[in-house]
Amino acid sequence: MCDAAETDLYAVLGASPSDSLQQLRHRYQQLALQYHPDRLGGQCSSEAESGVKKFLEVDAAWRILGDQNNRKQYDLQRRAQELKQDWPVDSTVYLEDMTWDQDGCVYTYSCRCGGGFNVSSAEVEEETQMKITDQDDEEEETCRGVVVCCDTCSLSVCVTWSLHRQTQTLRCQQ
């Protein structure tokens, strides 16, 4: 089932997770007939080879999704993977374009919904220090960032900054 995590088995069968077992069986049977090696015997070798590969993918997907216990396990793994995925990033914001709030010790940027994106100076400093220790050459100009969610809506932005320049800025604020 390890390979199943990399490939969406429902997409292989041209189905959706909400399809019944009968619907999945029907899609499997259609694809198995279409790509079965016996049906592709007269075609050129590259087409037959890709057809056999597709047949094996369809067969492997059916072996997992056709069994209720395996399907349940696969659905749980699939859902866990979806939850681990990164937030979709709406845009990139440069730290220099954010407003520094001295009282809250945070950088702020307004969201189009009226809410805001906030990055604490401690978070920027921690991320910067972490990246500096990972770097071989501190003078190298590289960009680093963090993904920040809006405090009101579901949008998120990637806040980036120049590692070298931000190190100098942090020293000035202390």
PDB file of C-alpha atoms in Angstrom:
ATOM      1  CA  MET A   1       0.000   0.000   0.000  1.00  0.00           C
ATOM      2  CA  CYS A   2       3.030   2.299   0.049  1.00  0.00           C
ATOM      3  CA  ASP A   3       2.777   3.046  -3.661  1.00  0.00           C
ATOM      4  CA  ALA A   4      -0.908   3.828  -3.210  1.00  0.00           C
ATOM      5  CA  ALA A   5      -0.028   6.862  -1.127  1.00  0.00           C
ATOM      6  CA  GLU A   6       1.809   8.345  -4.110  1.00  0.00           C
ATOM      7  CA  THR A   7      -0.938   7.656  -6.672  1.00  0.00           C
ATOM      8  CA  ASP A   8      -4.610   8.523  -6.308  1.00  0.00           C
ATOM      9  CA  LEU A   9      -6.203   5.121  -6.801  1.00  0.00           C
ATOM     10  CA  TYR A  10      -9.622   6.642  -7.425  1.00  0.00           C
ATOM     11  CA  ALA A  11      -8.160   8.682 -10.284  1.00  0.00           C
ATOM     12  CA  VAL A  12      -6.571   5.527 -11.731  1.00  0.00           C
ATOM     13  CA  LEU A  13     -10.039   3.993 -11.944  1.00  0.00           C
ATOM     14  CA  GLY A  14     -11.633   7.250 -13.083  1.00  0.00           C
ATOM     15  CA  ALA A  15     -13.830   7.196 -10.000  1.00  0.00           C
ATOM     16  CA  SER A  16     -14.416   9.260  -6.882  1.00  0.00           C
ATOM     17  CA  PRO A  17     -14.186   8.329  -3.188  1.00  0.00           C
ATOM     18  CA  SER A  18     -17.960   8.566  -2.862  1.00  0.00           C
ATOM     19  CA  ASP A  19     -18.559   5.845  -5.499  1.00  0.00           C
ATOM     20  CA  SER A  20     -20.079   2.580  -4.336  1.00  0.00           C
ATOM     21  CA  LEU A  21     -18.283  -0.734  -4.587  1.00  0.00           C
ATOM     22  CA  GLN A  22     -20.471  -1.648  -7.582  1.00  0.00           C
ATOM     23  CA  GLN A  23     -19.521   1.581  -9.371  1.00  0.00           C
ATOM     24  CA  LEU A  24     -15.831   0.930  -8.693  1.00  0.00           C
ATOM     25  CA  ARG A  25     -16.169  -2.648  -9.960  1.00  0.00           C
ATOM     26  CA  HIS A  26     -17.840  -1.399 -13.139  1.00  0.00           C
ATOM     27  CA  ARG A  27     -15.036   1.144 -13.790  1.00  0.00           C
ATOM     28  CA  TYR A  28     -12.421  -1.537 -13.111  1.00  0.00           C
ATOM     29  CA  GLN A  29     -14.043  -3.967 -15.530  1.00  0.00           C
ATOM     30  CA  GLN A  30     -14.257  -1.336 -18.277  1.00  0.00           C
ATOM     31  CA  LEU A  31     -10.602  -0.362 -17.900  1.00  0.00           C
ATOM     32  CA  ALA A  32      -9.403  -3.959 -17.533  1.00  0.00           C
ATOM     33  CA  LEU A  33     -11.081  -4.850 -20.827  1.00  0.00           C
ATOM     34  CA  GLN A  34      -9.686  -1.760 -22.513  1.00  0.00           C
ATOM     35  CA  TYR A  35      -6.077  -2.269 -21.399  1.00  0.00           C
ATOM     36  CA  HIS A  36      -5.856  -6.049 -21.097  1.00  0.00           C
ATOM     37  CA  PRO A  37      -2.629  -7.351 -22.697  1.00  0.00           C
ATOM     38  CA  ASP A  38      -4.531  -9.871 -24.845  1.00  0.00           C
ATOM     39  CA  ARG A  39      -6.466  -7.024 -26.498  1.00  0.00           C
ATOM     40  CA  LEU A  40      -3.293  -5.033 -27.158  1.00  0.00           C
ATOM     41  CA  GLY A  41      -1.288  -7.908 -28.642  1.00  0.00           C
ATOM     42  CA  GLY A  42      -1.362  -6.640 -32.254  1.00  0.00           C
ATOM     43  CA  GLN A  43      -0.210  -3.082 -31.502  1.00  0.00           C
ATOM     44  CA  CYS A  44       3.343  -1.792 -31.686  1.00  0.00           C
ATOM     45  CA  SER A  45       5.519  -2.592 -28.715  1.00  0.00           C
ATOM     46  CA  SER A  46       5.528   0.890 -27.104  1.00  0.00           C
ATOM     47  CA  GLU A  47       1.721   1.132 -27.165  1.00  0.00           C
ATOM     48  CA  ALA A  48       1.381  -2.419 -25.861  1.00  0.00           C
ATOM     49  CA  GLU A  49       3.920  -1.706 -23.147  1.00  0.00           C
ATOM     50  CA  SER A  50       2.094   1.416 -21.967  1.00  0.00           C
ATOM     51  CA  GLY A  51      -1.199  -0.502 -22.111  1.00  0.00           C
ATOM     52  CA  VAL A  52       0.214  -3.275 -19.935  1.00  0.00           C
ATOM     53  CA  LYS A  53       1.499  -0.688 -17.484  1.00  0.00           C
ATOM     54  CA  LYS A  54      -1.955   0.943 -17.331  1.00  0.00           C
ATOM     55  CA  PHE A  55      -3.569  -2.475 -16.869  1.00  0.00           C
ATOM     56  CA  LEU A  56      -1.262  -3.227 -13.935  1.00  0.00           C
ATOM     57  CA  GLU A  57      -2.061   0.177 -12.350  1.00  0.00           C
ATOM     58  CA  VAL A  58      -5.800  -0.447 -12.731  1.00  0.00           C
ATOM     59  CA  ASP A  59      -5.459  -3.963 -11.312  1.00  0.00           C
ATOM     60  CA  ALA A  60      -3.440  -2.731  -8.320  1.00  0.00           C
ATOM     61  CA  ALA A  61      -5.983   0.022  -7.631  1.00  0.00           C
ATOM     62  CA  TRP A  62      -8.837  -2.487  -7.761  1.00  0.00           C
ATOM     63  CA  ARG A  63      -7.056  -4.887  -5.391  1.00  0.00           C
ATOM     64  CA  ILE A  64      -7.004  -2.159  -2.754  1.00  0.00           C
ATOM     65  CA  LEU A  65     -10.311  -0.408  -3.427  1.00  0.00           C
ATOM     66  CA  GLY A  66     -12.211  -3.634  -4.101  1.00  0.00           C
ATOM     67  CA  ASP A  67     -11.644  -4.904  -0.552  1.00  0.00           C
ATOM     68  CA  GLN A  68     -13.612  -3.000   2.127  1.00  0.00           C
ATOM     69  CA  ASN A  69     -10.888  -3.181   4.785  1.00  0.00           C
ATOM     70  CA  ASN A  70      -8.116  -2.129   2.401  1.00  0.00           C
ATOM     71  CA  ARG A  71     -10.295   0.659   1.008  1.00  0.00           C
ATOM     72  CA  LYS A  72     -11.007   1.939   4.493  1.00  0.00           C
ATOM     73  CA  GLN A  73      -7.273   1.957   5.310  1.00  0.00           C
ATOM     74  CA  TYR A  74      -6.470   3.667   2.016  1.00  0.00           C
ATOM     75  CA  ASP A  75      -9.149   6.323   2.617  1.00  0.00           C
ATOM     76  CA  LEU A  76      -7.716   7.009   6.088  1.00  0.00           C
ATOM     77  CA  GLN A  77      -4.182   7.344   4.678  1.00  0.00           C
ATOM     78  CA  ARG A  78      -5.453   9.565   1.875  1.00  0.00           C
ATOM     79  CA  ARG A  79      -7.275  11.836   4.328  1.00  0.00           C
ATOM     80  CA  ALA A  80      -4.226  12.047   6.589  1.00  0.00           C
ATOM     81  CA  GLN A  81      -2.095  13.028   3.586  1.00  0.00           C
ATOM     82  CA  GLU A  82      -4.591  15.739   2.615  1.00  0.00           C
ATOM     83  CA  LEU A  83      -4.438  17.169   6.128  1.00  0.00           C
ATOM     84  CA  LYS A  84      -0.624  17.253   6.047  1.00  0.00           C
ATOM     85  CA  GLN A  85      -0.456  19.229   2.811  1.00  0.00           C
ATOM     86  CA  ASP A  86       0.698  22.814   2.931  1.00  0.00           C
ATOM     87  CA  TRP A  87      -1.770  25.641   2.810  1.00  0.00           C
ATOM     88  CA  PRO A  88      -2.386  26.989  -0.670  1.00  0.00           C
ATOM     89  CA  VAL A  89      -0.408  30.210  -0.841  1.00  0.00           C
ATOM     90  CA  ASP A  90      -2.287  33.157  -2.335  1.00  0.00           C
ATOM     91  CA  SER A  91       0.723  35.416  -2.857  1.00  0.00           C
ATOM     92  CA  THR A  92       4.176  36.380  -1.670  1.00  0.00           C
ATOM     93  CA  VAL A  93       4.701  39.331   0.657  1.00  0.00           C
ATOM     94  CA  TYR A  94       8.103  40.795   1.401  1.00  0.00           C
ATOM     95  CA  LEU A  95       8.851  41.502   5.040  1.00  0.00           C
ATOM     96  CA  GLU A  96      10.075  44.961   4.030  1.00  0.00           C
ATOM     97  CA  ASP A  97       6.540  45.734   2.760  1.00  0.00           C
ATOM     98  CA  MET A  98       4.921  44.807   6.074  1.00  0.00           C
ATOM     99  CA  THR A  99       4.247  47.340   8.810  1.00  0.00           C
ATOM    100  CA  TRP A 100       6.252  47.014  12.029  1.00  0.00           C
ATOM    101  CA  ASP A 101       4.080  47.273  15.154  1.00  0.00           C
ATOM    102  CA  GLN A 102       6.455  48.236  17.975  1.00  0.00           C
ATOM    103  CA  ASP A 103       3.875  47.647  20.734  1.00  0.00           C
ATOM    104  CA  GLY A 104       2.984  44.105  19.639  1.00  0.00           C
ATOM    105  CA  CYS A 105       6.465  43.270  18.313  1.00  0.00           C
ATOM    106  CA  VAL A 106       4.887  41.954  15.112  1.00  0.00           C
ATOM    107  CA  TYR A 107       4.999  42.670  11.424  1.00  0.00           C
ATOM    108  CA  THR A 108       1.507  43.161   9.973  1.00  0.00           C
ATOM    109  CA  TYR A 109       0.058  43.181   6.486  1.00  0.00           C
ATOM    110  CA  SER A 110      -3.582  43.788   5.529  1.00  0.00           C
ATOM    111  CA  CYS A 111      -5.560  41.063   3.810  1.00  0.00           C
ATOM    112  CA  ARG A 112      -8.081  41.875   1.098  1.00  0.00           C
ATOM    113  CA  CYS A 113     -10.869  40.578   3.377  1.00  0.00           C
ATOM    114  CA  GLY A 114     -10.099  43.262   5.970  1.00  0.00           C
ATOM    115  CA  GLY A 115      -8.221  40.913   8.284  1.00  0.00           C
ATOM    116  CA  GLY A 116      -4.482  40.718   8.574  1.00  0.00           C
ATOM    117  CA  PHE A 117      -1.359  38.620   8.377  1.00  0.00           C
ATOM    118  CA  ASN A 118       0.893  38.773  11.423  1.00  0.00           C
ATOM    119  CA  VAL A 119       4.452  37.572  11.867  1.00  0.00           C
ATOM    120  CA  SER A 120       6.108  38.038  15.241  1.00  0.00           C
ATOM    121  CA  SER A 121       9.662  39.316  15.403  1.00  0.00           C
ATOM    122  CA  ALA A 122      10.502  36.231  17.478  1.00  0.00           C
ATOM    123  CA  GLU A 123       9.252  33.986  14.664  1.00  0.00           C
ATOM    124  CA  VAL A 124      11.301  35.873  12.079  1.00  0.00           C
ATOM    125  CA  GLU A 125      14.369  35.810  14.289  1.00  0.00           C
ATOM    126  CA  GLU A 126      13.975  32.103  15.055  1.00  0.00           C
ATOM    127  CA  GLU A 127      13.533  31.227  11.375  1.00  0.00           C
ATOM    128  CA  THR A 128      16.471  33.448  10.421  1.00  0.00           C
ATOM    129  CA  GLN A 129      18.762  31.932  13.056  1.00  0.00           C
ATOM    130  CA  MET A 130      17.735  28.444  12.006  1.00  0.00           C
ATOM    131  CA  LYS A 131      18.572  29.206   8.379  1.00  0.00           C
ATOM    132  CA  ILE A 132      21.875  30.880   9.276  1.00  0.00           C
ATOM    133  CA  THR A 133      23.090  27.824  11.164  1.00  0.00           C
ATOM    134  CA  ASP A 134      22.150  25.661   8.161  1.00  0.00           C
ATOM    135  CA  GLN A 135      24.123  27.903   5.787  1.00  0.00           C
ATOM    136  CA  ASP A 136      27.734  27.267   4.871  1.00  0.00           C
ATOM    137  CA  ASP A 137      28.444  30.879   3.912  1.00  0.00           C
ATOM    138  CA  GLU A 138      26.681  33.559   5.984  1.00  0.00           C
ATOM    139  CA  GLU A 139      27.440  36.256   3.436  1.00  0.00           C
ATOM    140  CA  GLU A 140      25.498  34.438   0.733  1.00  0.00           C
ATOM    141  CA  GLU A 141      22.333  36.375  -0.129  1.00  0.00           C
ATOM    142  CA  THR A 142      19.443  33.915   0.101  1.00  0.00           C
ATOM    143  CA  CYS A 143      15.716  34.377   0.626  1.00  0.00           C
ATOM    144  CA  ARG A 144      13.781  32.628   3.350  1.00  0.00           C
ATOM    145  CA  GLY A 145      10.171  32.751   4.409  1.00  0.00           C
ATOM    146  CA  VAL A 146       7.217  31.412   6.330  1.00  0.00           C
ATOM    147  CA  VAL A 147       3.603  30.746   5.383  1.00  0.00           C
ATOM    148  CA  VAL A 148       1.192  32.920   7.363  1.00  0.00           C
ATOM    149  CA  CYS A 149      -2.598  32.549   7.485  1.00  0.00           C
ATOM    150  CA  CYS A 150      -4.981  35.481   7.623  1.00  0.00           C
ATOM    151  CA  ASP A 151      -6.538  35.990  11.049  1.00  0.00           C
ATOM    152  CA  THR A 152     -10.009  36.338   9.485  1.00  0.00           C
ATOM    153  CA  CYS A 153     -10.300  34.315   6.263  1.00  0.00           C
ATOM    154  CA  SER A 154      -8.691  31.207   4.769  1.00  0.00           C
ATOM    155  CA  LEU A 155      -6.073  32.996   2.638  1.00  0.00           C
ATOM    156  CA  SER A 156      -2.398  32.524   3.344  1.00  0.00           C
ATOM    157  CA  VAL A 157       0.721  34.277   2.087  1.00  0.00           C
ATOM    158  CA  CYS A 158       4.373  33.409   2.014  1.00  0.00           C
ATOM    159  CA  VAL A 159       6.304  36.095   3.863  1.00  0.00           C
ATOM    160  CA  THR A 160       9.867  36.209   2.569  1.00  0.00           C
ATOM    161  CA  TRP A 161      12.958  38.189   3.421  1.00  0.00           C
ATOM    162  CA  SER A 162      16.586  38.380   2.530  1.00  0.00           C
ATOM    163  CA  LEU A 163      18.515  36.386   5.111  1.00  0.00           C
ATOM    164  CA  HIS A 164      21.547  38.690   5.155  1.00  0.00           C
ATOM    165  CA  ARG A 165      19.505  41.914   5.239  1.00  0.00           C
ATOM    166  CA  GLN A 166      17.104  40.589   7.892  1.00  0.00           C
ATOM    167  CA  THR A 167      19.995  39.605  10.176  1.00  0.00           C
ATOM    168  CA  GLN A 168      21.206  43.199  10.038  1.00  0.00           C
ATOM    169  CA  THR A 169      17.662  44.534  10.674  1.00  0.00           C
ATOM    170  CA  LEU A 170      17.196  42.284  13.715  1.00  0.00           C
ATOM    171  CA  ARG A 171      20.470  43.528  15.173  1.00  0.00           C
ATOM    172  CA  CYS A 172      19.316  47.145  14.723  1.00  0.00           C
ATOM    173  CA  GLN A 173      16.038  46.564  16.556  1.00  0.00           C
ATOM    174  CA  GLN A 174      17.656  45.038  19.637  1.00  0.00           C
TER     175      GLN A 174
END
